[in-house]
PDB file of C-alpha atoms in Angstrom:
ATOM      1  CA  UNK K   1     156.077 125.699 146.011  1.00  0.00           C
ATOM      2  CA  UNK K   2     159.181 123.639 146.894  1.00  0.00           C
ATOM      3  CA  UNK K   3     160.634 126.304 149.192  1.00  0.00           C
ATOM      4  CA  UNK K   4     157.274 126.971 150.875  1.00  0.00           C
ATOM      5  CA  UNK K   5     156.261 123.275 151.092  1.00  0.00           C
ATOM      6  CA  UNK K   6     153.061 124.052 149.197  1.00  0.00           C
ATOM      7  CA  UNK K   7     151.618 120.792 147.831  1.00  0.00           C
ATOM      8  CA  UNK K   8     148.577 122.585 146.428  1.00  0.00           C
ATOM      9  CA  UNK K   9     150.748 124.089 143.686  1.00  0.00           C
ATOM     10  CA  UNK K  10     152.890 121.048 142.899  1.00  0.00           C
ATOM     11  CA  UNK K  11     151.505 117.743 144.200  1.00  0.00           C
ATOM     12  CA  UNK K  12     153.744 115.000 145.565  1.00  0.00           C
ATOM     13  CA  UNK K  13     153.390 112.824 142.449  1.00  0.00           C
ATOM     14  CA  UNK K  14     154.623 115.657 140.234  1.00  0.00           C
ATOM     15  CA  UNK K  15     157.376 116.427 142.725  1.00  0.00           C
ATOM     16  CA  UNK K  16     158.487 112.783 142.561  1.00  0.00           C
ATOM     17  CA  UNK K  17     158.650 112.973 138.753  1.00  0.00           C
ATOM     18  CA  UNK K  18     160.629 116.227 138.895  1.00  0.00           C
ATOM     19  CA  UNK K  19     163.042 114.714 141.406  1.00  0.00           C
ATOM     20  CA  UNK K  20     163.593 111.577 139.315  1.00  0.00           C
ATOM     21  CA  UNK K  21     164.155 113.615 136.149  1.00  0.00           C
ATOM     22  CA  UNK K  22     166.324 116.351 137.647  1.00  0.00           C
ATOM     23  CA  UNK K  23     169.646 117.032 135.943  1.00  0.00           C
ATOM     24  CA  UNK K  24     172.532 114.995 137.326  1.00  0.00           C
ATOM     25  CA  UNK K  25     175.775 116.799 138.173  1.00  0.00           C
ATOM     26  CA  UNK K  26     177.526 115.895 134.874  1.00  0.00           C
ATOM     27  CA  UNK K  27     174.468 116.937 132.826  1.00  0.00           C
ATOM     28  CA  UNK K  28     174.118 120.182 134.761  1.00  0.00           C
ATOM     29  CA  UNK K  29     177.793 120.940 134.225  1.00  0.00           C
ATOM     30  CA  UNK K  30     177.348 120.667 130.427  1.00  0.00           C
ATOM     31  CA  UNK K  31     174.169 122.781 130.493  1.00  0.00           C
ATOM     32  CA  UNK K  32     175.821 125.526 132.565  1.00  0.00           C
ATOM     33  CA  UNK K  33     178.903 125.429 130.373  1.00  0.00           C
ATOM     34  CA  UNK K  34     176.781 125.881 127.239  1.00  0.00           C
ATOM     35  CA  UNK K  35     174.696 128.594 128.866  1.00  0.00           C
ATOM     36  CA  UNK K  36     177.821 130.511 129.852  1.00  0.00           C
ATOM     37  CA  UNK K  37     179.357 130.134 126.374  1.00  0.00           C
ATOM     38  CA  UNK K  38     176.082 131.334 124.775  1.00  0.00           C
ATOM     39  CA  UNK K  39     176.264 134.623 126.647  1.00  0.00           C
ATOM     40  CA  UNK K  40     179.757 135.242 125.335  1.00  0.00           C
ATOM     41  CA  UNK K  41     178.884 134.567 121.674  1.00  0.00           C
ATOM     42  CA  UNK K  42     176.441 136.693 119.708  1.00  0.00           C
ATOM     43  CA  UNK K  43     174.956 134.015 117.426  1.00  0.00           C
ATOM     44  CA  UNK K  44     175.259 131.065 119.835  1.00  0.00           C
ATOM     45  CA  UNK K  45     172.413 128.568 119.900  1.00  0.00           C
ATOM     46  CA  UNK K  46     170.219 128.911 122.991  1.00  0.00           C
ATOM     47  CA  UNK K  47     169.241 125.953 125.154  1.00  0.00           C
ATOM     48  CA  UNK K  48     166.355 123.749 124.037  1.00  0.00           C
ATOM     49  CA  UNK K  49     163.294 123.750 126.308  1.00  0.00           C
ATOM     50  CA  UNK K  50     164.132 120.505 128.197  1.00  0.00           C
ATOM     51  CA  UNK K  51     167.655 121.716 129.023  1.00  0.00           C
ATOM     52  CA  UNK K  52     166.346 125.186 129.884  1.00  0.00           C
ATOM     53  CA  UNK K  53     163.791 123.579 132.194  1.00  0.00           C
ATOM     54  CA  UNK K  54     166.439 121.454 133.955  1.00  0.00           C
ATOM     55  CA  UNK K  55     168.673 124.489 134.316  1.00  0.00           C
ATOM     56  CA  UNK K  56     165.897 126.572 135.906  1.00  0.00           C
ATOM     57  CA  UNK K  57     164.995 123.662 138.185  1.00  0.00           C
ATOM     58  CA  UNK K  58     168.577 123.645 139.440  1.00  0.00           C
ATOM     59  CA  UNK K  59     168.229 127.333 140.406  1.00  0.00           C
ATOM     60  CA  UNK K  60     165.691 126.451 143.112  1.00  0.00           C
ATOM     61  CA  UNK K  61     167.711 126.632 146.361  1.00  0.00           C
ATOM     62  CA  UNK K  62     168.890 123.092 147.273  1.00  0.00           C
ATOM     63  CA  UNK K  63     166.172 121.543 145.101  1.00  0.00           C
ATOM     64  CA  UNK K  64     167.449 117.961 145.292  1.00  0.00           C
ATOM     65  CA  UNK K  65     167.983 117.927 149.074  1.00  0.00           C
ATOM     66  CA  UNK K  66     164.662 119.618 149.822  1.00  0.00           C
ATOM     67  CA  UNK K  67     162.592 117.343 147.602  1.00  0.00           C
ATOM     68  CA  UNK K  68     164.265 114.178 148.937  1.00  0.00           C
ATOM     69  CA  UNK K  69     163.230 115.197 152.466  1.00  0.00           C
ATOM     70  CA  UNK K  70     159.708 116.231 151.446  1.00  0.00           C
ATOM     71  CA  UNK K  71     159.072 112.941 149.615  1.00  0.00           C
ATOM     72  CA  UNK K  72     160.504 110.798 152.407  1.00  0.00           C
ATOM     73  CA  UNK K  73     158.413 112.604 155.016  1.00  0.00           C
ATOM     74  CA  UNK K  74     155.269 112.086 152.915  1.00  0.00           C
ATOM     75  CA  UNK K  75     155.689 108.279 152.791  1.00  0.00           C
ATOM     76  CA  UNK K  76     157.181 107.670 156.257  1.00  0.00           C
ATOM     77  CA  UNK K  77     153.937 107.400 158.272  1.00  0.00           C
ATOM     78  CA  UNK K  78     152.264 105.206 155.669  1.00  0.00           C
ATOM     79  CA  UNK K  79     155.260 102.823 155.568  1.00  0.00           C
ATOM     80  CA  UNK K  80     155.419 102.546 159.361  1.00  0.00           C
ATOM     81  CA  UNK K  81     151.640 102.002 159.589  1.00  0.00           C
ATOM     82  CA  UNK K  82     151.788  99.265 156.949  1.00  0.00           C
ATOM     83  CA  UNK K  83     154.410  97.328 158.936  1.00  0.00           C
ATOM     84  CA  UNK K  84     152.541  97.903 162.205  1.00  0.00           C
ATOM     85  CA  UNK K  85     149.227  96.660 160.721  1.00  0.00           C
ATOM     86  CA  UNK K  86     150.871  93.420 159.576  1.00  0.00           C
ATOM     87  CA  UNK K  87     152.542  92.813 162.948  1.00  0.00           C
ATOM     88  CA  UNK K  88     149.304  93.555 164.825  1.00  0.00           C
ATOM     89  CA  UNK K  89     147.441  91.060 162.621  1.00  0.00           C
ATOM     90  CA  UNK K  90     150.147  88.473 163.313  1.00  0.00           C
ATOM     91  CA  UNK K  91     149.939  89.133 167.062  1.00  0.00           C
ATOM     92  CA  UNK K  92     146.119  88.975 167.028  1.00  0.00           C
ATOM     93  CA  UNK K  93     146.145  85.616 165.254  1.00  0.00           C
ATOM     94  CA  UNK K  94     148.624  84.213 167.761  1.00  0.00           C
ATOM     95  CA  UNK K  95     146.365  85.239 170.644  1.00  0.00           C
ATOM     96  CA  UNK K  96     143.026  84.043 169.214  1.00  0.00           C
ATOM     97  CA  UNK K  97     142.386  80.387 169.976  1.00  0.00           C
ATOM     98  CA  UNK K  98     145.404  79.186 168.007  1.00  0.00           C
ATOM     99  CA  UNK K  99     147.640  78.686 171.053  1.00  0.00           C
ATOM    100  CA  UNK K 100     145.003  76.581 172.818  1.00  0.00           C
ATOM    101  CA  UNK K 101     144.369  74.425 169.765  1.00  0.00           C
ATOM    102  CA  UNK K 102     148.098  73.910 169.132  1.00  0.00           C
ATOM    103  CA  UNK K 103     148.545  73.199 172.858  1.00  0.00           C
ATOM    104  CA  UNK K 104     145.969  70.406 172.617  1.00  0.00           C
ATOM    105  CA  UNK K 105     147.698  68.922 169.576  1.00  0.00           C
ATOM    106  CA  UNK K 106     151.013  68.901 171.483  1.00  0.00           C
ATOM    107  CA  UNK K 107     149.438  67.449 174.653  1.00  0.00           C
ATOM    108  CA  UNK K 108     147.629  64.630 172.816  1.00  0.00           C
ATOM    109  CA  UNK K 109     150.694  63.907 170.685  1.00  0.00           C
ATOM    110  CA  UNK K 110     152.862  63.607 173.785  1.00  0.00           C
ATOM    111  CA  UNK K 111     150.255  61.370 175.488  1.00  0.00           C
ATOM    112  CA  UNK K 112     150.059  59.056 172.476  1.00  0.00           C
ATOM    113  CA  UNK K 113     153.838  58.916 172.201  1.00  0.00           C
ATOM    114  CA  UNK K 114     154.310  58.612 175.970  1.00  0.00           C
ATOM    115  CA  UNK K 115     156.308  55.357 175.820  1.00  0.00           C
ATOM    116  CA  UNK K 116     158.463  56.520 172.912  1.00  0.00           C
ATOM    117  CA  UNK K 117     161.783  57.975 174.098  1.00  0.00           C
ATOM    118  CA  UNK K 118     162.522  59.907 170.905  1.00  0.00           C
ATOM    119  CA  UNK K 119     159.027  61.296 170.270  1.00  0.00           C
ATOM    120  CA  UNK K 120     157.380  61.383 173.699  1.00  0.00           C
ATOM    121  CA  UNK K 121     157.297  64.540 175.852  1.00  0.00           C
ATOM    122  CA  UNK K 122     158.344  66.789 172.986  1.00  0.00           C
ATOM    123  CA  UNK K 123     158.562  70.559 173.544  1.00  0.00           C
ATOM    124  CA  UNK K 124     156.960  71.250 170.178  1.00  0.00           C
ATOM    125  CA  UNK K 125     156.169  69.883 166.734  1.00  0.00           C
ATOM    126  CA  UNK K 126     156.571  70.766 163.075  1.00  0.00           C
ATOM    127  CA  UNK K 127     153.551  72.432 161.468  1.00  0.00           C
ATOM    128  CA  UNK K 128     153.704  69.893 158.659  1.00  0.00           C
ATOM    129  CA  UNK K 129     151.997  67.336 160.937  1.00  0.00           C
ATOM    130  CA  UNK K 130     148.758  69.358 161.135  1.00  0.00           C
ATOM    131  CA  UNK K 131     147.260  68.100 157.842  1.00  0.00           C
ATOM    132  CA  UNK K 132     147.997  64.513 159.020  1.00  0.00           C
ATOM    133  CA  UNK K 133     145.805  64.724 162.148  1.00  0.00           C
ATOM    134  CA  UNK K 134     142.789  63.566 160.135  1.00  0.00           C
ATOM    135  CA  UNK K 135     144.689  60.412 159.085  1.00  0.00           C
ATOM    136  CA  UNK K 136     145.287  59.224 162.674  1.00  0.00           C
ATOM    137  CA  UNK K 137     142.269  57.002 163.480  1.00  0.00           C
ATOM    138  CA  UNK K 138     140.837  55.490 166.658  1.00  0.00           C
ATOM    139  CA  UNK K 139     141.240  51.727 167.212  1.00  0.00           C
ATOM    140  CA  UNK K 140     137.735  51.051 165.851  1.00  0.00           C
ATOM    141  CA  UNK K 141     138.365  53.444 162.939  1.00  0.00           C
ATOM    142  CA  UNK K 142     135.226  55.442 163.807  1.00  0.00           C
ATOM    143  CA  UNK K 143     136.837  58.834 164.318  1.00  0.00           C
ATOM    144  CA  UNK K 144     140.061  60.726 163.618  1.00  0.00           C
ATOM    145  CA  UNK K 145     142.409  62.507 166.007  1.00  0.00           C
ATOM    146  CA  UNK K 146     141.313  65.770 164.372  1.00  0.00           C
ATOM    147  CA  UNK K 147     137.617  65.240 165.234  1.00  0.00           C
ATOM    148  CA  UNK K 148     138.578  64.222 168.802  1.00  0.00           C
ATOM    149  CA  UNK K 149     140.620  67.434 169.283  1.00  0.00           C
ATOM    150  CA  UNK K 150     137.692  69.515 167.967  1.00  0.00           C
ATOM    151  CA  UNK K 151     135.155  67.847 170.302  1.00  0.00           C
ATOM    152  CA  UNK K 152     137.561  68.092 173.268  1.00  0.00           C
ATOM    153  CA  UNK K 153     138.055  71.816 172.584  1.00  0.00           C
ATOM    154  CA  UNK K 154     134.295  72.401 172.419  1.00  0.00           C
ATOM    155  CA  UNK K 155     133.658  70.487 175.665  1.00  0.00           C
ATOM    156  CA  UNK K 156     136.480  71.991 177.718  1.00  0.00           C
ATOM    157  CA  UNK K 157     137.377  75.409 176.298  1.00  0.00           C
ATOM    158  CA  UNK K 158     134.318  76.875 174.607  1.00  0.00           C
ATOM    159  CA  UNK K 159     131.687  77.874 177.176  1.00  0.00           C
ATOM    160  CA  UNK K 160     129.328  79.032 174.419  1.00  0.00           C
ATOM    161  CA  UNK K 161     129.496  75.789 172.388  1.00  0.00           C
ATOM    162  CA  UNK K 162     126.086  75.006 170.890  1.00  0.00           C
ATOM    163  CA  UNK K 163     124.661  78.424 171.816  1.00  0.00           C
ATOM    164  CA  UNK K 164     123.757  81.307 169.515  1.00  0.00           C
ATOM    165  CA  UNK K 165     126.633  83.471 170.722  1.00  0.00           C
ATOM    166  CA  UNK K 166     129.183  80.741 169.931  1.00  0.00           C
ATOM    167  CA  UNK K 167     131.892  82.018 167.577  1.00  0.00           C
ATOM    168  CA  UNK K 168     134.406  80.159 165.434  1.00  0.00           C
ATOM    169  CA  UNK K 169     137.533  79.864 167.624  1.00  0.00           C
ATOM    170  CA  UNK K 170     140.085  80.208 164.847  1.00  0.00           C
ATOM    171  CA  UNK K 171     140.960  83.351 162.844  1.00  0.00           C
ATOM    172  CA  UNK K 172     139.452  84.303 159.512  1.00  0.00           C
ATOM    173  CA  UNK K 173     141.000  82.083 156.779  1.00  0.00           C
ATOM    174  CA  UNK K 174     141.911  85.180 154.739  1.00  0.00           C
ATOM    175  CA  UNK K 175     143.829  86.591 157.719  1.00  0.00           C
ATOM    176  CA  UNK K 176     145.557  83.241 158.195  1.00  0.00           C
ATOM    177  CA  UNK K 177     146.595  83.185 154.552  1.00  0.00           C
ATOM    178  CA  UNK K 178     147.892  86.754 154.750  1.00  0.00           C
ATOM    179  CA  UNK K 179     149.964  85.982 157.850  1.00  0.00           C
ATOM    180  CA  UNK K 180     151.305  82.780 156.285  1.00  0.00           C
ATOM    181  CA  UNK K 181     152.868  84.917 153.539  1.00  0.00           C
ATOM    182  CA  UNK K 182     154.710  87.176 156.001  1.00  0.00           C
ATOM    183  CA  UNK K 183     158.455  86.849 156.474  1.00  0.00           C
ATOM    184  CA  UNK K 184     160.397  88.451 159.314  1.00  0.00           C
ATOM    185  CA  UNK K 185     163.270  88.949 156.860  1.00  0.00           C
ATOM    186  CA  UNK K 186     161.001  91.265 154.839  1.00  0.00           C
ATOM    187  CA  UNK K 187     160.115  93.298 157.946  1.00  0.00           C
ATOM    188  CA  UNK K 188     163.801  93.636 158.806  1.00  0.00           C
ATOM    189  CA  UNK K 189     164.649  94.617 155.230  1.00  0.00           C
ATOM    190  CA  UNK K 190     161.901  97.275 155.138  1.00  0.00           C
ATOM    191  CA  UNK K 191     162.925  98.690 158.516  1.00  0.00           C
ATOM    192  CA  UNK K 192     166.616  98.767 157.551  1.00  0.00           C
ATOM    193  CA  UNK K 193     165.722 100.724 154.395  1.00  0.00           C
ATOM    194  CA  UNK K 194     163.601 103.178 156.377  1.00  0.00           C
ATOM    195  CA  UNK K 195     166.413 103.660 158.904  1.00  0.00           C
ATOM    196  CA  UNK K 196     168.897 104.276 156.072  1.00  0.00           C
ATOM    197  CA  UNK K 197     166.540 106.743 154.341  1.00  0.00           C
ATOM    198  CA  UNK K 198     165.835 108.511 157.643  1.00  0.00           C
ATOM    199  CA  UNK K 199     169.571 109.051 158.158  1.00  0.00           C
ATOM    200  CA  UNK K 200     169.880 110.276 154.565  1.00  0.00           C
ATOM    201  CA  UNK K 201     166.957 112.652 155.207  1.00  0.00           C
ATOM    202  CA  UNK K 202     168.744 114.060 158.276  1.00  0.00           C
ATOM    203  CA  UNK K 203     171.920 114.567 156.200  1.00  0.00           C
ATOM    204  CA  UNK K 204     170.072 116.246 153.320  1.00  0.00           C
ATOM    205  CA  UNK K 205     168.106 118.483 155.697  1.00  0.00           C
ATOM    206  CA  UNK K 206     171.355 119.543 157.409  1.00  0.00           C
ATOM    207  CA  UNK K 207     172.744 120.585 153.998  1.00  0.00           C
ATOM    208  CA  UNK K 208     169.689 122.773 153.428  1.00  0.00           C
ATOM    209  CA  UNK K 209     170.100 124.444 156.855  1.00  0.00           C
ATOM    210  CA  UNK K 210     173.769 125.062 156.146  1.00  0.00           C
ATOM    211  CA  UNK K 211     173.603 126.239 152.517  1.00  0.00           C
ATOM    212  CA  UNK K 212     170.273 128.091 152.296  1.00  0.00           C
ATOM    213  CA  UNK K 213     169.887 131.813 152.658  1.00  0.00           C
ATOM    214  CA  UNK K 214     168.012 132.906 155.781  1.00  0.00           C
ATOM    215  CA  UNK K 215     164.941 133.837 153.692  1.00  0.00           C
ATOM    216  CA  UNK K 216     164.735 130.282 152.278  1.00  0.00           C
ATOM    217  CA  UNK K 217     165.134 128.384 155.551  1.00  0.00           C
ATOM    218  CA  UNK K 218     161.518 128.476 156.703  1.00  0.00           C
ATOM    219  CA  UNK K 219     159.100 126.726 156.788  1.00  0.00           C
ATOM    220  CA  UNK K 220     161.410 123.851 155.768  1.00  0.00           C
ATOM    221  CA  UNK K 221     163.631 123.952 158.877  1.00  0.00           C
ATOM    222  CA  UNK K 222     160.822 123.949 161.453  1.00  0.00           C
ATOM    223  CA  UNK K 223     158.893 121.286 159.540  1.00  0.00           C
ATOM    224  CA  UNK K 224     161.861 118.921 159.243  1.00  0.00           C
ATOM    225  CA  UNK K 225     163.067 119.397 162.806  1.00  0.00           C
ATOM    226  CA  UNK K 226     159.576 118.563 164.054  1.00  0.00           C
ATOM    227  CA  UNK K 227     159.450 115.507 161.753  1.00  0.00           C
TER     228      UNK K 227
END
């Protein structure tokens, strides 16, 4: 199943467990040493089933290298898609209404602070001011800056305002929350790990090409080169 890349015989979950529990080089050395000594002695104790199993697992041609590549290939597309989905959601939210609304906040803020040298004509603002928009009141205290921005947006940017086809101009709150939890450092970390594992996969695959007998090269070689 490992040599023929046949997941119907041994599924990927089982393969992962076998890979994680494979004998390490020092363990394998002791098992092989005992196995060799057993053949030379008549009444020597044979290997217990777990050790026998690990020993037979090690007889599969380049088991460790092959399984590392198979497992990495199986998760690669899913990992890339997961990162892409998050970035596409982030991009979509930036393009939907948000830029116009934030642009209005900046424009009105700059107008109100026009005579202030330190705060007027700013290129941007900290997001922490957004919850405070409702606290900035008109001179007669009848409305807030927040309600004025909303009504201005509806009058000047939303052609469908008040009609049946009118849609909420901001993204779904759940999407906003999800995006607010995203960190570019996490994307970079995930991509660095994938790049490192991809290089390791190339190295492990090259070992298989180099060390395997001709009869054990395919379909692994074609599959990995295509991947």
